[in-house]
Amino acid sequence: MATTDRSPDNLPEGDALAAKAIGPASAGVKNLPRRAIGIDVGGTGIKGGIVDLPTGELVGDRYRIPTPKPATPEAVAEVIDTILHELLHRKGAPSPDDLAVGVLVPGIVIDNVVLSAANVDDSWLECDAGQLLAELPGQIYTMNDADGAGLAEARYGAGVGRTGTVMTITLGTGIGAAMVHDGVLVPNAEFGHLEFEGEIAEKVASASARERADMPWDEYGRTVGRYLKHLERIFPPSMFIIGGGISKRSEDFLPYVEGLRAEVVTAQLQNNAGIVGAALYAAEQTALTDG
Ligand code: BGC
């Protein structure tokens, strides 16, 4: 099936400018601020950065603080506060009066409420992150970690110019998934929790499952291939983007991922994808809310 080429060079002039502003397959949200902040709450570190939205690049280095133990919502909120204050004092930071902040957590998030906690402290279950972070500067939006990474990959990374469904799969402690259709995110695709070969998929095909089983790379590639085939039967995308830390080793296992209709590519934004996607999401939500 042919995909429409919507790369900036092939659009009429007016569209090309809009496309370059927020990525070709964009959601078309207008009046975005130029910069926003993304914060990624991970198992070992909480990382934040200022994101330049027209380019999807970080302005300055990201700032990282180890995740507190236990990683309760209150302890994490304190770290987010510290990160925000550090970033807001930097040159090039967005103004606190016009500030959108996206925060990523590894669970289902609906209306800023965290509804699952597979690989994170149980106290996050039912946590209203909107309330938890209400005192911090800016308009804060919370979203699923893989959704942040997948949105960034679709709009600035490996999926740029792709229409149709771009599905990012992050292979890490768990398996995260993000579905983006024509640049618009359909949030909370928990495909790591589908049943696969009699197990929960992330127990067999995540990066940590490979380590636990001491699985050779070719076998891991074939396992990931069967898992993607399973997904393809149910939600056929036009492209799979493989992310997560293990994507640095994609040369070792992606050659064994075979027989899929969709193109399978490696994530491009690596470590910063989540921060970039969170910032973009928050900026778009703010622009939509403010009209
Ligand atoms: C969680 C997802 C998360 C993924 C990656 C899964 O166990 O259920 O919400 O995106 O891990 O962190």
mmCIF file of C-alpha atoms and ligand atoms in Angstrom:
data_model
loop_
_atom_site.group_PDB
_atom_site.id
_atom_site.type_symbol
_atom_site.label_atom_id
_atom_site.label_comp_id
_atom_site.label_asym_id
_atom_site.label_seq_id
_atom_site.Cartn_x
_atom_site.Cartn_y
_atom_site.Cartn_z
ATOM 1 C CA MET A 1 0.000 0.000 0.000
ATOM 2 C CA ALA A 2 1.402 3.392 -0.962
ATOM 3 C CA THR A 3 1.964 5.921 1.812
ATOM 4 C CA THR A 4 1.442 9.573 1.028
ATOM 5 C CA ASP A 5 4.678 11.494 1.126
ATOM 6 C CA ARG A 6 4.036 14.433 3.414
ATOM 7 C CA SER A 7 7.633 15.351 4.010
ATOM 8 C CA PRO A 8 7.983 19.150 4.172
ATOM 9 C CA ASP A 9 9.579 19.275 0.717
ATOM 10 C CA ASN A 10 6.497 17.793 -0.928
ATOM 11 C CA LEU A 11 3.846 20.015 0.591
ATOM 12 C CA PRO A 12 2.455 23.224 -0.867
ATOM 13 C CA GLU A 13 4.278 26.200 0.601
ATOM 14 C CA GLY A 14 1.811 27.235 3.317
ATOM 15 C CA ASP A 15 1.522 23.677 4.594
ATOM 16 C CA ALA A 16 5.246 23.187 4.452
ATOM 17 C CA LEU A 17 5.750 25.930 7.020
ATOM 18 C CA ALA A 18 3.163 24.436 9.338
ATOM 19 C CA ALA A 19 4.658 21.000 8.832
ATOM 20 C CA LYS A 20 8.146 22.145 9.682
ATOM 21 C CA ALA A 21 6.809 23.846 12.777
ATOM 22 C CA ILE A 22 5.690 20.682 14.530
ATOM 23 C CA GLY A 23 6.618 17.771 12.296
ATOM 24 C CA PRO A 24 5.044 16.658 9.025
ATOM 25 C CA ALA A 25 2.394 14.238 10.232
ATOM 26 C CA SER A 26 1.272 16.717 12.866
ATOM 27 C CA ALA A 27 -1.923 17.052 14.804
ATOM 28 C CA GLY A 28 -2.242 20.542 13.357
ATOM 29 C CA VAL A 29 -2.588 22.246 16.746
ATOM 30 C CA LYS A 30 -2.036 25.975 16.339
ATOM 31 C CA ASN A 31 -0.492 28.564 18.664
ATOM 32 C CA LEU A 32 2.042 26.304 20.307
ATOM 33 C CA PRO A 33 4.557 27.982 22.572
ATOM 34 C CA ARG A 34 8.101 27.777 21.205
ATOM 35 C CA ARG A 35 9.423 25.848 24.196
ATOM 36 C CA ALA A 36 8.062 23.517 26.828
ATOM 37 C CA ILE A 37 9.429 21.168 29.469
ATOM 38 C CA GLY A 38 9.313 17.382 29.526
ATOM 39 C CA ILE A 39 10.002 15.206 32.582
ATOM 40 C CA ASP A 40 10.423 11.434 32.423
ATOM 41 C CA VAL A 41 9.882 9.498 35.666
ATOM 42 C CA GLY A 42 11.845 6.266 35.234
ATOM 43 C CA GLY A 43 12.756 3.402 37.550
ATOM 44 C CA THR A 44 16.307 4.620 38.208
ATOM 45 C CA GLY A 45 16.289 8.281 37.216
ATOM 46 C CA ILE A 46 13.956 11.246 36.817
ATOM 47 C CA LYS A 47 15.076 13.321 33.839
ATOM 48 C CA GLY A 48 13.892 16.687 32.629
ATOM 49 C CA GLY A 49 14.718 18.972 29.746
ATOM 50 C CA ILE A 50 13.647 22.114 27.921
ATOM 51 C CA VAL A 51 12.402 21.249 24.456
ATOM 52 C CA ASP A 52 12.445 23.503 21.416
ATOM 53 C CA LEU A 53 9.149 22.511 19.803
ATOM 54 C CA PRO A 54 9.781 23.516 16.179
ATOM 55 C CA THR A 55 12.818 21.226 16.045
ATOM 56 C CA GLY A 56 12.114 18.703 18.807
ATOM 57 C CA GLU A 57 15.614 19.308 20.175
ATOM 58 C CA LEU A 58 16.678 19.812 23.748
ATOM 59 C CA VAL A 59 17.803 23.310 24.728
ATOM 60 C CA GLY A 60 20.843 22.608 26.918
ATOM 61 C CA ASP A 61 21.520 19.369 28.734
ATOM 62 C CA ARG A 62 18.882 17.294 30.381
ATOM 63 C CA TYR A 63 18.880 17.322 34.168
ATOM 64 C CA ARG A 64 18.713 14.005 36.027
ATOM 65 C CA ILE A 65 18.128 13.092 39.658
ATOM 66 C CA PRO A 66 18.088 9.447 40.854
ATOM 67 C CA THR A 67 14.594 8.138 41.509
ATOM 68 C CA PRO A 68 13.885 8.183 45.271
ATOM 69 C CA LYS A 69 13.375 4.868 47.021
ATOM 70 C CA PRO A 70 10.554 4.127 47.579
ATOM 71 C CA ALA A 71 9.333 6.065 44.537
ATOM 72 C CA THR A 72 6.068 7.213 46.118
ATOM 73 C CA PRO A 73 4.099 9.964 44.358
ATOM 74 C CA GLU A 74 5.026 12.491 47.074
ATOM 75 C CA ALA A 75 8.765 11.712 46.875
ATOM 76 C CA VAL A 76 8.680 11.873 43.073
ATOM 77 C CA ALA A 77 6.745 15.176 43.172
ATOM 78 C CA GLU A 78 9.544 16.733 45.255
ATOM 79 C CA VAL A 79 12.119 15.672 42.687
ATOM 80 C CA ILE A 80 9.985 17.047 39.840
ATOM 81 C CA ASP A 81 9.779 20.345 41.740
ATOM 82 C CA THR A 82 13.577 20.480 42.036
ATOM 83 C CA ILE A 83 14.053 19.662 38.336
ATOM 84 C CA LEU A 84 11.529 22.296 37.265
ATOM 85 C CA HIS A 85 13.184 24.998 39.332
ATOM 86 C CA GLU A 86 16.605 24.138 37.959
ATOM 87 C CA LEU A 87 15.357 24.183 34.352
ATOM 88 C CA LEU A 88 13.364 27.398 34.758
ATOM 89 C CA HIS A 89 16.481 29.258 35.898
ATOM 90 C CA ARG A 90 18.322 28.407 32.722
ATOM 91 C CA LYS A 91 18.880 30.714 29.779
ATOM 92 C CA GLY A 92 16.301 29.989 27.083
ATOM 93 C CA ALA A 93 13.758 28.558 29.545
ATOM 94 C CA PRO A 94 10.095 29.176 28.826
ATOM 95 C CA SER A 95 8.495 31.875 30.975
ATOM 96 C CA PRO A 96 6.652 30.495 34.035
ATOM 97 C CA ASP A 97 3.590 32.489 32.858
ATOM 98 C CA ASP A 98 3.422 30.560 29.609
ATOM 99 C CA LEU A 99 4.687 27.199 30.690
ATOM 100 C CA ALA A 100 3.561 23.748 29.631
ATOM 101 C CA VAL A 101 5.085 20.757 31.425
ATOM 102 C CA GLY A 102 4.609 17.127 30.422
ATOM 103 C CA VAL A 103 5.305 14.394 32.963
ATOM 104 C CA LEU A 104 5.690 10.735 31.978
ATOM 105 C CA VAL A 105 4.869 7.801 34.225
ATOM 106 C CA PRO A 106 5.059 4.097 33.379
ATOM 107 C CA GLY A 107 1.344 3.327 33.627
ATOM 108 C CA ILE A 108 -2.084 4.028 32.173
ATOM 109 C CA VAL A 109 -2.997 7.705 32.601
ATOM 110 C CA ILE A 110 -6.460 9.068 31.970
ATOM 111 C CA ASP A 111 -7.248 12.713 32.803
ATOM 112 C CA ASN A 112 -3.998 12.887 34.789
ATOM 113 C CA VAL A 113 -5.026 9.955 37.011
ATOM 114 C CA VAL A 114 -2.655 6.973 37.042
ATOM 115 C CA LEU A 115 -4.644 3.763 36.614
ATOM 116 C CA SER A 116 -2.004 1.032 36.521
ATOM 117 C CA ALA A 117 1.331 0.453 38.183
ATOM 118 C CA ALA A 118 2.960 -2.653 36.699
ATOM 119 C CA ASN A 119 6.608 -1.578 37.114
ATOM 120 C CA VAL A 120 6.314 1.270 39.578
ATOM 121 C CA ASP A 121 5.523 1.712 43.296
ATOM 122 C CA ASP A 122 1.958 0.516 44.050
ATOM 123 C CA SER A 123 1.126 3.812 45.730
ATOM 124 C CA TRP A 124 0.777 5.356 42.242
ATOM 125 C CA LEU A 125 -2.438 3.417 41.638
ATOM 126 C CA GLU A 126 -5.367 5.855 41.443
ATOM 127 C CA CYS A 127 -2.999 8.753 42.133
ATOM 128 C CA ASP A 128 -4.368 12.026 40.769
ATOM 129 C CA ALA A 129 -1.177 13.506 39.381
ATOM 130 C CA GLY A 130 -3.079 16.686 38.515
ATOM 131 C CA GLN A 131 -3.668 17.301 42.224
ATOM 132 C CA LEU A 132 -0.275 15.981 43.290
ATOM 133 C CA LEU A 133 1.550 18.488 41.057
ATOM 134 C CA ALA A 134 -0.972 21.332 41.269
ATOM 135 C CA GLU A 135 1.318 23.622 43.276
ATOM 136 C CA LEU A 136 4.174 23.414 40.782
ATOM 137 C CA PRO A 137 4.673 26.102 38.135
ATOM 138 C CA GLY A 138 3.024 25.830 34.715
ATOM 139 C CA GLN A 139 0.208 23.758 33.282
ATOM 140 C CA ILE A 140 1.167 20.170 33.957
ATOM 141 C CA TYR A 141 -0.077 17.191 31.970
ATOM 142 C CA THR A 142 0.756 13.611 32.856
ATOM 143 C CA MET A 143 0.908 10.845 30.278
ATOM 144 C CA ASN A 144 2.120 7.274 29.769
ATOM 145 C CA ASP A 145 5.893 6.957 29.219
ATOM 146 C CA ALA A 146 5.669 4.990 25.963
ATOM 147 C CA ASP A 147 3.076 7.435 24.636
ATOM 148 C CA GLY A 148 5.591 10.250 25.168
ATOM 149 C CA ALA A 149 8.363 8.377 23.384
ATOM 150 C CA GLY A 150 6.073 7.238 20.575
ATOM 151 C CA LEU A 151 4.623 10.685 19.969
ATOM 152 C CA ALA A 152 8.130 12.134 19.703
ATOM 153 C CA GLU A 153 9.298 9.384 17.342
ATOM 154 C CA ALA A 154 6.254 9.803 15.125
ATOM 155 C CA ARG A 155 6.553 13.583 14.919
ATOM 156 C CA TYR A 156 10.312 14.227 15.060
ATOM 157 C CA GLY A 157 12.034 10.873 14.749
ATOM 158 C CA ALA A 158 11.809 7.649 12.767
ATOM 159 C CA GLY A 159 8.140 8.182 11.830
ATOM 160 C CA VAL A 160 8.417 11.667 10.353
ATOM 161 C CA GLY A 161 6.519 11.932 7.073
ATOM 162 C CA ARG A 162 4.557 8.743 7.706
ATOM 163 C CA THR A 163 0.801 8.789 7.539
ATOM 164 C CA GLY A 164 -1.342 5.928 8.766
ATOM 165 C CA THR A 165 -0.592 4.185 12.046
ATOM 166 C CA VAL A 166 2.921 4.417 13.426
ATOM 167 C CA MET A 167 3.324 2.069 16.363
ATOM 168 C CA THR A 168 6.248 2.502 18.733
ATOM 169 C CA ILE A 169 7.154 -0.426 20.960
ATOM 170 C CA THR A 170 9.578 0.247 23.806
ATOM 171 C CA LEU A 171 11.466 -2.773 25.067
ATOM 172 C CA GLY A 172 12.698 -2.229 28.627
ATOM 173 C CA THR A 173 11.748 -3.512 32.086
ATOM 174 C CA GLY A 174 8.260 -3.845 30.617
ATOM 175 C CA ILE A 175 6.948 -3.352 27.110
ATOM 176 C CA GLY A 176 5.416 0.020 26.310
ATOM 177 C CA ALA A 177 3.379 0.815 23.234
ATOM 178 C CA ALA A 178 2.215 3.983 21.498
ATOM 179 C CA MET A 179 -0.167 4.268 18.577
ATOM 180 C CA VAL A 180 -0.023 7.440 16.545
ATOM 181 C CA HIS A 181 -2.375 7.839 13.596
ATOM 182 C CA ASP A 182 -1.614 10.655 11.128
ATOM 183 C CA GLY A 183 0.319 12.415 13.882
ATOM 184 C CA VAL A 184 -2.389 12.086 16.526
ATOM 185 C CA LEU A 185 -1.762 9.912 19.572
ATOM 186 C CA VAL A 186 -4.320 7.310 20.634
ATOM 187 C CA PRO A 187 -3.172 6.993 24.249
ATOM 188 C CA ASN A 188 -2.742 4.066 26.624
ATOM 189 C CA ALA A 189 -2.180 1.167 24.247
ATOM 190 C CA GLU A 190 -1.078 -1.403 26.839
ATOM 191 C CA PHE A 191 0.147 -3.945 24.297
ATOM 192 C CA GLY A 192 2.860 -5.200 26.631
ATOM 193 C CA HIS A 193 0.057 -6.765 28.637
ATOM 194 C CA LEU A 194 -1.539 -8.708 25.795
ATOM 195 C CA GLU A 195 -1.427 -12.456 26.154
ATOM 196 C CA PHE A 196 1.353 -13.821 23.979
ATOM 197 C CA GLU A 197 2.313 -17.503 23.760
ATOM 198 C CA GLY A 198 0.488 -18.224 27.006
ATOM 199 C CA GLU A 199 2.133 -15.409 29.002
ATOM 200 C CA ILE A 200 1.830 -11.678 29.512
ATOM 201 C CA ALA A 201 3.853 -10.390 26.548
ATOM 202 C CA GLU A 202 6.285 -8.275 28.575
ATOM 203 C CA LYS A 203 7.253 -11.313 30.651
ATOM 204 C CA VAL A 204 8.671 -12.961 27.516
ATOM 205 C CA ALA A 205 9.631 -10.262 25.032
ATOM 206 C CA SER A 206 10.868 -7.258 27.090
ATOM 207 C CA ALA A 207 14.553 -6.420 27.402
ATOM 208 C CA SER A 208 14.512 -7.579 31.024
ATOM 209 C CA ALA A 209 12.946 -10.921 29.966
ATOM 210 C CA ARG A 210 15.882 -11.413 27.567
ATOM 211 C CA GLU A 211 18.355 -10.751 30.368
ATOM 212 C CA ARG A 212 16.561 -12.998 32.846
ATOM 213 C CA ALA A 213 16.547 -15.888 30.371
ATOM 214 C CA ASP A 214 20.065 -15.074 29.155
ATOM 215 C CA MET A 215 18.564 -15.330 25.677
ATOM 216 C CA PRO A 216 20.940 -15.148 22.691
ATOM 217 C CA TRP A 217 20.275 -12.166 20.395
ATOM 218 C CA ASP A 218 19.028 -14.216 17.443
ATOM 219 C CA GLU A 219 16.485 -15.988 19.635
ATOM 220 C CA TYR A 220 15.441 -12.657 21.120
ATOM 221 C CA GLY A 221 14.994 -11.202 17.631
ATOM 222 C CA ARG A 222 12.772 -14.101 16.624
ATOM 223 C CA THR A 223 10.721 -13.722 19.832
ATOM 224 C CA VAL A 224 10.247 -9.982 19.196
ATOM 225 C CA GLY A 225 9.320 -10.840 15.594
ATOM 226 C CA ARG A 226 6.592 -13.252 16.699
ATOM 227 C CA TYR A 227 5.301 -10.666 19.167
ATOM 228 C CA LEU A 228 5.123 -7.966 16.476
ATOM 229 C CA LYS A 229 3.369 -10.453 14.178
ATOM 230 C CA HIS A 230 0.813 -11.004 16.942
ATOM 231 C CA LEU A 231 0.275 -7.218 17.174
ATOM 232 C CA GLU A 232 0.087 -6.928 13.424
ATOM 233 C CA ARG A 233 -2.789 -9.394 13.318
ATOM 234 C CA ILE A 234 -4.801 -7.238 15.699
ATOM 235 C CA PHE A 235 -3.750 -3.603 14.998
ATOM 236 C CA PRO A 236 -1.813 -3.589 11.712
ATOM 237 C CA PRO A 237 0.341 -0.427 11.603
ATOM 238 C CA SER A 238 2.215 0.926 8.609
ATOM 239 C CA MET A 239 5.396 1.126 10.656
ATOM 240 C CA PHE A 240 6.807 -0.316 13.883
ATOM 241 C CA ILE A 241 9.424 1.784 15.661
ATOM 242 C CA ILE A 242 11.481 -0.173 18.176
ATOM 243 C CA GLY A 243 12.595 1.920 21.152
ATOM 244 C CA GLY A 244 13.813 1.499 24.724
ATOM 245 C CA GLY A 245 17.440 1.255 25.847
ATOM 246 C CA ILE A 246 17.888 -2.061 24.038
ATOM 247 C CA SER A 247 17.298 -0.343 20.672
ATOM 248 C CA LYS A 248 21.001 0.632 20.879
ATOM 249 C CA ARG A 249 21.630 -3.064 20.181
ATOM 250 C CA SER A 250 19.032 -3.316 17.417
ATOM 251 C CA GLU A 251 21.668 -4.492 14.923
ATOM 252 C CA ASP A 252 21.986 -7.607 17.049
ATOM 253 C CA PHE A 253 18.329 -8.596 17.037
ATOM 254 C CA LEU A 254 16.316 -6.714 14.399
ATOM 255 C CA PRO A 255 17.809 -8.777 11.525
ATOM 256 C CA TYR A 256 15.942 -11.752 13.047
ATOM 257 C CA VAL A 257 12.602 -9.919 13.055
ATOM 258 C CA GLU A 258 11.116 -11.229 9.825
ATOM 259 C CA GLY A 259 7.906 -11.760 7.890
ATOM 260 C CA LEU A 260 6.034 -8.589 8.835
ATOM 261 C CA ARG A 261 3.986 -6.518 6.487
ATOM 262 C CA ALA A 262 4.884 -3.292 8.296
ATOM 263 C CA GLU A 263 8.292 -1.699 8.056
ATOM 264 C CA VAL A 264 10.306 -2.185 11.273
ATOM 265 C CA VAL A 265 12.810 0.535 12.180
ATOM 266 C CA THR A 266 14.892 1.613 15.167
ATOM 267 C CA ALA A 267 13.926 4.641 17.241
ATOM 268 C CA GLN A 268 15.991 7.729 16.445
ATOM 269 C CA LEU A 269 15.614 9.966 19.467
ATOM 270 C CA GLN A 270 16.998 7.404 21.931
ATOM 271 C CA ASN A 271 17.191 8.677 25.505
ATOM 272 C CA ASN A 272 15.419 11.957 24.926
ATOM 273 C CA ALA A 273 12.314 10.714 23.128
ATOM 274 C CA GLY A 274 10.179 10.686 26.277
ATOM 275 C CA ILE A 275 11.149 14.202 27.357
ATOM 276 C CA VAL A 276 10.492 15.575 23.872
ATOM 277 C CA GLY A 277 7.126 13.838 23.505
ATOM 278 C CA ALA A 278 5.969 14.893 26.978
ATOM 279 C CA ALA A 279 6.811 18.535 26.263
ATOM 280 C CA LEU A 280 5.015 18.434 22.901
ATOM 281 C CA TYR A 281 1.955 16.764 24.383
ATOM 282 C CA ALA A 282 1.713 19.301 27.227
ATOM 283 C CA ALA A 283 2.146 22.223 24.837
ATOM 284 C CA GLU A 284 -0.585 20.901 22.552
ATOM 285 C CA GLN A 285 -2.952 20.221 25.429
ATOM 286 C CA THR A 286 -2.345 23.730 26.764
ATOM 287 C CA ALA A 287 -2.930 25.277 23.324
ATOM 288 C CA LEU A 288 -6.131 23.265 22.880
ATOM 289 C CA THR A 289 -7.388 24.159 26.356
ATOM 290 C CA ASP A 290 -6.579 27.855 26.011
ATOM 291 C CA GLY A 291 -8.175 27.870 22.556
HETATM 292 C C1 BGC B 1 3.248 -0.544 31.670
HETATM 293 C C2 BGC B 1 3.084 0.512 30.606
HETATM 294 C C3 BGC B 1 4.442 1.161 30.345
HETATM 295 C C4 BGC B 1 5.469 0.114 30.021
HETATM 296 C C5 BGC B 1 6.856 0.711 29.815
HETATM 297 C C6 BGC B 1 4.301 -1.533 31.247
HETATM 298 O O1 BGC B 1 4.441 -2.511 32.208
HETATM 299 O O2 BGC B 1 2.016 -1.226 31.876
HETATM 300 O O3 BGC B 1 2.133 1.466 31.016
HETATM 301 O O4 BGC B 1 4.314 2.071 29.293
HETATM 302 O O5 BGC B 1 5.544 -0.859 31.040
HETATM 303 O O6 BGC B 1 7.304 1.372 30.957
#
